[in-house]
Coordinates of C-alpha atoms and ligand atoms in Angstrom, one line a residue:
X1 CA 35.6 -44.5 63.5
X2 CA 35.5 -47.9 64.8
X3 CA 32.5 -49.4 66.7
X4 CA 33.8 -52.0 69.2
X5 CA 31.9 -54.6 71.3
X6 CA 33.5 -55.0 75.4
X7 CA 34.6 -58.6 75.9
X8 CA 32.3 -59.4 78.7
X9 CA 29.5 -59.4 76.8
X10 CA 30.5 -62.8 75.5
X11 CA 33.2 -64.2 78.6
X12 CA 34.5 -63.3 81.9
X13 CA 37.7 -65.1 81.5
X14 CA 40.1 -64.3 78.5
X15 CA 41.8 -68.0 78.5
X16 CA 42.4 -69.1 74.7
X17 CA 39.0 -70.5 74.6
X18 CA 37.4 -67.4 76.5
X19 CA 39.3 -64.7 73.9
X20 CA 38.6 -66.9 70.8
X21 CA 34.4 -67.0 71.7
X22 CA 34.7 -63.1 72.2
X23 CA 36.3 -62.5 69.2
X24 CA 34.7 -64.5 67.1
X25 CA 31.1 -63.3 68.2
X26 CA 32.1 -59.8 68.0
X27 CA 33.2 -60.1 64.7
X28 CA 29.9 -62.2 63.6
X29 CA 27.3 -59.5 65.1
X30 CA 29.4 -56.7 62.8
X31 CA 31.3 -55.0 64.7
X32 CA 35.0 -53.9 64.0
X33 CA 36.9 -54.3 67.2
X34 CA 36.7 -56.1 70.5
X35 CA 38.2 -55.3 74.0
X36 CA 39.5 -57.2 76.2
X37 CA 39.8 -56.8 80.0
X38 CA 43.5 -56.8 80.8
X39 CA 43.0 -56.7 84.7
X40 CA 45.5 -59.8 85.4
X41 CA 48.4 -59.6 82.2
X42 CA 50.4 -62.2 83.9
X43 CA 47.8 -64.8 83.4
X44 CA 47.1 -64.1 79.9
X45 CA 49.5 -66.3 77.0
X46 CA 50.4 -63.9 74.7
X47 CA 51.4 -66.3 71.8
X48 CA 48.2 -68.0 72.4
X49 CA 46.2 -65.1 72.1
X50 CA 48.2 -63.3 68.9
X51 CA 47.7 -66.8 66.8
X52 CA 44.0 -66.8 67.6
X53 CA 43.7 -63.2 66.6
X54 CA 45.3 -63.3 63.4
X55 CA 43.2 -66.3 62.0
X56 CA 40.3 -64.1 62.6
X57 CA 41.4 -60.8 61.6
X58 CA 39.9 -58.4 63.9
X59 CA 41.6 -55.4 65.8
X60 CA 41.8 -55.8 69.5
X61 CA 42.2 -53.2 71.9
X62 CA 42.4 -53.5 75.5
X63 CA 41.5 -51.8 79.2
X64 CA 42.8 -52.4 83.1
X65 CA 42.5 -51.0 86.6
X66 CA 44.6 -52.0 89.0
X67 CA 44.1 -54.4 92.2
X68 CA 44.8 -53.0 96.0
X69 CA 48.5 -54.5 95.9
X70 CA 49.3 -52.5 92.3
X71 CA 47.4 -49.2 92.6
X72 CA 50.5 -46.6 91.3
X73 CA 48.5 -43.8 93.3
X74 CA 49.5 -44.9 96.6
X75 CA 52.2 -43.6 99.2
X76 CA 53.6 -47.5 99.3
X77 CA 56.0 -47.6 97.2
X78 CA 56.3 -51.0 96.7
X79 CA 52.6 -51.1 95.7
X80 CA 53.7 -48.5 93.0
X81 CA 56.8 -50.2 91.4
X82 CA 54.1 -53.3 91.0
X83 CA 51.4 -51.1 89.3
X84 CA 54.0 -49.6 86.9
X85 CA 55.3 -53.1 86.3
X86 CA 51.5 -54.6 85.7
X87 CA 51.1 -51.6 83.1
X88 CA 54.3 -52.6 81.1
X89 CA 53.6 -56.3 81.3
X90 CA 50.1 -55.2 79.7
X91 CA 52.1 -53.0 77.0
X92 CA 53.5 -56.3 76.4
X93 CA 50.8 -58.7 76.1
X94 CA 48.5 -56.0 73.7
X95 CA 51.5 -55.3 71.3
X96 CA 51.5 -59.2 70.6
X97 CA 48.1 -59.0 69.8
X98 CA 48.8 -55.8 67.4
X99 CA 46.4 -53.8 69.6
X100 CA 47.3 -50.0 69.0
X101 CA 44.8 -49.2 72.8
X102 CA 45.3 -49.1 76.5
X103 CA 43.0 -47.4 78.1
X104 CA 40.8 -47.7 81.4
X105 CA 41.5 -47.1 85.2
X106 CA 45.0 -47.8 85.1
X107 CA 45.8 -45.0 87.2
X108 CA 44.0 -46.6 90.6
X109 CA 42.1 -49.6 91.7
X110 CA 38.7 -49.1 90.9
X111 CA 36.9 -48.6 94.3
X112 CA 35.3 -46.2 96.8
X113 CA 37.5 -44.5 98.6
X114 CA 37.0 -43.3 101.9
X115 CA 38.9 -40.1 102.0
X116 CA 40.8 -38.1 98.9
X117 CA 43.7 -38.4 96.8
X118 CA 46.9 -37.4 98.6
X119 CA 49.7 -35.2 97.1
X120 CA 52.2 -37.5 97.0
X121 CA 50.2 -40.3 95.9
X122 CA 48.7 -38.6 92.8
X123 CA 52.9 -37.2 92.2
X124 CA 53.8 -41.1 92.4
X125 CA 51.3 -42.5 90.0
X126 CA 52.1 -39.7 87.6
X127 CA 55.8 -40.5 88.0
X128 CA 54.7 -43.9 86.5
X129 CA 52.4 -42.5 83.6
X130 CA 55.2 -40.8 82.3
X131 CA 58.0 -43.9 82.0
X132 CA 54.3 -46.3 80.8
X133 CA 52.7 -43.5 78.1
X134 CA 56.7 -43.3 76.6
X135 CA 56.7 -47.0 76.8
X136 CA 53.2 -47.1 74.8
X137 CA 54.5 -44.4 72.4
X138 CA 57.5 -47.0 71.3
X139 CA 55.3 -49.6 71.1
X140 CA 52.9 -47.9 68.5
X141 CA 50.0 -48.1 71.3
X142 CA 47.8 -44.7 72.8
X143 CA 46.9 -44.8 76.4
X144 CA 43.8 -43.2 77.6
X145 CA 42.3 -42.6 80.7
X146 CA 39.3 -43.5 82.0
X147 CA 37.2 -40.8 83.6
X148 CA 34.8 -42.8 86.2
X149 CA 32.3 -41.9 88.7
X150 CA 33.2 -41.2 92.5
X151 CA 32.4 -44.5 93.8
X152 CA 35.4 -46.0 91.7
X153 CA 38.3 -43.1 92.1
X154 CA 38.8 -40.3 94.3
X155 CA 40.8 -38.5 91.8
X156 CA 39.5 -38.6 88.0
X157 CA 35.8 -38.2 88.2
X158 CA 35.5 -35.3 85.1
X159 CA 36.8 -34.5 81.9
X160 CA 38.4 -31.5 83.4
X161 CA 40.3 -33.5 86.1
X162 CA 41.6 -35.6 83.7
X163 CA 42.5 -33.4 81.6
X164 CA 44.3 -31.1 84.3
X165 CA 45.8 -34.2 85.8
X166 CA 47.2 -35.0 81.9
X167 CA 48.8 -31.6 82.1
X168 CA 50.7 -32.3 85.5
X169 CA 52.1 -35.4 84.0
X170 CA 52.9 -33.5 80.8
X171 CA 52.9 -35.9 78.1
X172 CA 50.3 -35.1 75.1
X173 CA 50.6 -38.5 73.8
X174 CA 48.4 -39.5 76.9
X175 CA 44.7 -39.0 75.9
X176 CA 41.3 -38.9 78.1
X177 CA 39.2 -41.9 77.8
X178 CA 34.8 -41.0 78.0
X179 CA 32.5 -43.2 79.0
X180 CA 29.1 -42.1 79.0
X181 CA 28.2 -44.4 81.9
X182 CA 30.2 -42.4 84.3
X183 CA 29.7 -39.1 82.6
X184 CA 25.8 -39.4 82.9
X185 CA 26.6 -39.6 86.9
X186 CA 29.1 -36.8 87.4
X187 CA 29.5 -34.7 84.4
X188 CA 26.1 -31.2 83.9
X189 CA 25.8 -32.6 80.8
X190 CA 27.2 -34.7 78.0
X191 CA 28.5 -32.2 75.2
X192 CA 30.7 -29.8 77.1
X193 CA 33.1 -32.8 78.1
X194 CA 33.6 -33.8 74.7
X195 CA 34.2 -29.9 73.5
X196 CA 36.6 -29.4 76.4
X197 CA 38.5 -32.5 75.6
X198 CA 38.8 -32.0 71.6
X199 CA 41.2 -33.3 69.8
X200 CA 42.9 -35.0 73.3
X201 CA 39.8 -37.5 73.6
X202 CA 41.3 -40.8 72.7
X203 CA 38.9 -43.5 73.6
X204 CA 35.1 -44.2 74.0
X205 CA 32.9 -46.6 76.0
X206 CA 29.0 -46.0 75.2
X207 CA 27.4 -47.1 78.3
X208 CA 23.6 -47.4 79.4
X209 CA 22.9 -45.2 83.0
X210 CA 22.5 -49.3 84.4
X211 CA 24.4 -50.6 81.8
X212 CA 22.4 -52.8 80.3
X213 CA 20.9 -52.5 76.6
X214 CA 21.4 -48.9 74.8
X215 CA 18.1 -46.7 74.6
X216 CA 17.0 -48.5 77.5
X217 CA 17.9 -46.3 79.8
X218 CA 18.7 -42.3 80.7
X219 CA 21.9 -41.8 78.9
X220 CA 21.0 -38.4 76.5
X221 CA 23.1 -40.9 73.6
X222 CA 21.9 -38.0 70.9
X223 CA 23.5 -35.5 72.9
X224 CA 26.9 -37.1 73.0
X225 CA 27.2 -38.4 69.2
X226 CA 26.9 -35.3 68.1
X227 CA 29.3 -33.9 70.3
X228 CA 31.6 -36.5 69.0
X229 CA 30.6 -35.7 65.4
X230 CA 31.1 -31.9 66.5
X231 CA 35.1 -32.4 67.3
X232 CA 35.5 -34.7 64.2
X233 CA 36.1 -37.8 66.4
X234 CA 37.8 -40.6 64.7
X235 CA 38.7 -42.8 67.4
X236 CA 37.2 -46.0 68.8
X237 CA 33.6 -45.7 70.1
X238 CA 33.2 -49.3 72.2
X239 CA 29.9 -51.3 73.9
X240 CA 30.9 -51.7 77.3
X241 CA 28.0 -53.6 79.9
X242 CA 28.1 -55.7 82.4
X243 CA 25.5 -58.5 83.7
X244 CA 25.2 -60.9 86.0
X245 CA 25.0 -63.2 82.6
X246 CA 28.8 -63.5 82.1
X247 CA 30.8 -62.8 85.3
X248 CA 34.4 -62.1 85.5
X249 CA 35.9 -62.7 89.2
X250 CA 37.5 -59.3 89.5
X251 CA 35.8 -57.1 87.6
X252 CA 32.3 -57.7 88.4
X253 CA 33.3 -57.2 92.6
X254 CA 35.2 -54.3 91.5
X255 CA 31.8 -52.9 89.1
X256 CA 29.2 -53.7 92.2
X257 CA 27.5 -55.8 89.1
X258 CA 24.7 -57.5 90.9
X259 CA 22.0 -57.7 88.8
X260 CA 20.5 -59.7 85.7
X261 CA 20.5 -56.5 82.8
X262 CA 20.0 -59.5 80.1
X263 CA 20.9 -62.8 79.4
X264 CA 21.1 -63.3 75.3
X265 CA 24.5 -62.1 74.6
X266 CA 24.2 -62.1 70.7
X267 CA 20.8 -60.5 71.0
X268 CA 22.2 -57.4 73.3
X269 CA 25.4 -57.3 70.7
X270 CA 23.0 -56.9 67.8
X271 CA 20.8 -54.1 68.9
X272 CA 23.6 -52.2 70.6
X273 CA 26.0 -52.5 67.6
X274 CA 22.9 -51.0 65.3
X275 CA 21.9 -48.7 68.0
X276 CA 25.1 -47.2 68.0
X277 CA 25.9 -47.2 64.2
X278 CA 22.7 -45.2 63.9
X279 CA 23.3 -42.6 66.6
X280 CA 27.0 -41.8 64.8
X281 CA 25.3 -41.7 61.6
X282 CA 22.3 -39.5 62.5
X283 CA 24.7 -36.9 63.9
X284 CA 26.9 -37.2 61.2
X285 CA 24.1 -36.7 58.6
X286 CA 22.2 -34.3 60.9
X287 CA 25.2 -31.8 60.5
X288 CA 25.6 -32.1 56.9
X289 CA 22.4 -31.2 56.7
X290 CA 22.6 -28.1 58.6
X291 CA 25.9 -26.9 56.6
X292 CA 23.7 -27.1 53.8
Ligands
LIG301 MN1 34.1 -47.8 80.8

């Protein structure tokens, strides 16, 4: 399992200089992999970015939503085409960077919506998932989607959705993405997600209920690690917060992130980094123990 550290704790802006600070502070504070926000690929210099990476050795992974004029679950068509083009241009830029992740709202623009999902737009924006996960799959890179709460999609708010709206685009190369931040809102409880998802949960983000630091808040965290332990999880398990400390222009609109959670990035890094290494252990060892 890899324990991964979300670029904002460190930068809102993933320039050279913004991606280099990230990664080399993940990597200091022990963790094994960063990710980046990949909500503008166009602006990002891949050679840039894959030179820096290599001289520091540690595995990237990445996440996007889309913006209002890219959201591929839309009945505008042309909004579509730009979506599915934003999602291949980010296919592009993470492959330079040898990241083997894309995962996050890529389905939708992360925002409340003010009625639900129509037919035809949900049919459009799985049209696109299919040509983007085949597109992934060639490029050696696992998509996952991000299950969030109602306030940011109006179509994937539970493990079951997404796992029913996986099915309707019919590719099993396409995984579910958990984060524990949106499951604490919307999900009865934290294990039977994990259960239901198995072996198709490709991606985690372990967030606090006000995302700020772990244990701080009312996520059940034990519940969930040893669900994770329970389905022999292997995949990436990644800090993801947000504070007004380190702003991002899109992102932190998008988040409603209005408040001060902390301020020491390296300090929050630390303890979450050991917070979560110890919750995987303990359920790891807690079930060893009960096998005998
Ligand atoms: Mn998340």
């Amino acid at each position: 399992m890899l324990v991964g550290c979300h670029g904002l704790v460190w930068s809102g802006n993933f320039d050279p200089k913004g991606f280099e600070l990230a990664l080399s502070q993940t990597k200091s504070v022990g963790f094994d992999l960063l990710e980046i926000p990949l909500l503008d690929p166009y602006s990002m210099d891949p050679d840039a970015l894959s030179a820096i990476q290599k001289s520091y050795g540690l595995p990237v992974t990445a996440s996007m939503a889309q913006g209002r004029d890219s959201d591929i679950t839309s009945e505008d068509l042309s909004c579509v085409k730009a979506g599915e083009a934003k999602i291949m241009h980010a296919l592009k830029v993470l492959q330079a960077l040898g990241g083997k992740y894309l995962v996050g709202a890529m389905f939708g623009e992360l925002r409340k919506y003010p009625e639900p999902v129509t037919k035809q737009a949900r049919a459009n924006g799985q049209a696109v998932m299919r040509n983007v996960v085949d597109a992934a799959s060639e490029a050696g890179i696992t998509m996952g989607i991000e299950v969030v709460n109602r306030y940011e999609s109006n179509m994937i708010n539970t493990a079951r959705q997404a796992l029913d709206y996986i099915d309707e685009v019919g590719k099993s190369a396409l995984t579910v993405h958990l984060d524990t931040y949106h499951m604490n809102i919307e999900e009865s409880d934290l294990f039977t997600p994990v259960l239901e998802c198995g072996e198709r949960l490709g991606y985690v983000h372990i967030g606090e209920s006000h995302r700020g630091y772990l244990g701080s808040g009312s996520v059940n965290f034990t519940e969930f690690f040893h669900a994770l332990n329970y389905i022999g999880y292997d995949g990436p398990v990644v800090f993801e917060t947000f504070s007004r400390a380190v702003i991002h222009k899109d992102l932190t609109k998008m988040l409603a992130v209005w408040r001060d959670l902390w301020d020491d990035s390296t300090d929050l890094a630390t303890a979450a980094n050991s917070f979560m290494r110890a919750g995987l252990a303990g359920a790891a060892n807690s079930r060893t123990g009960a096998a005998g």
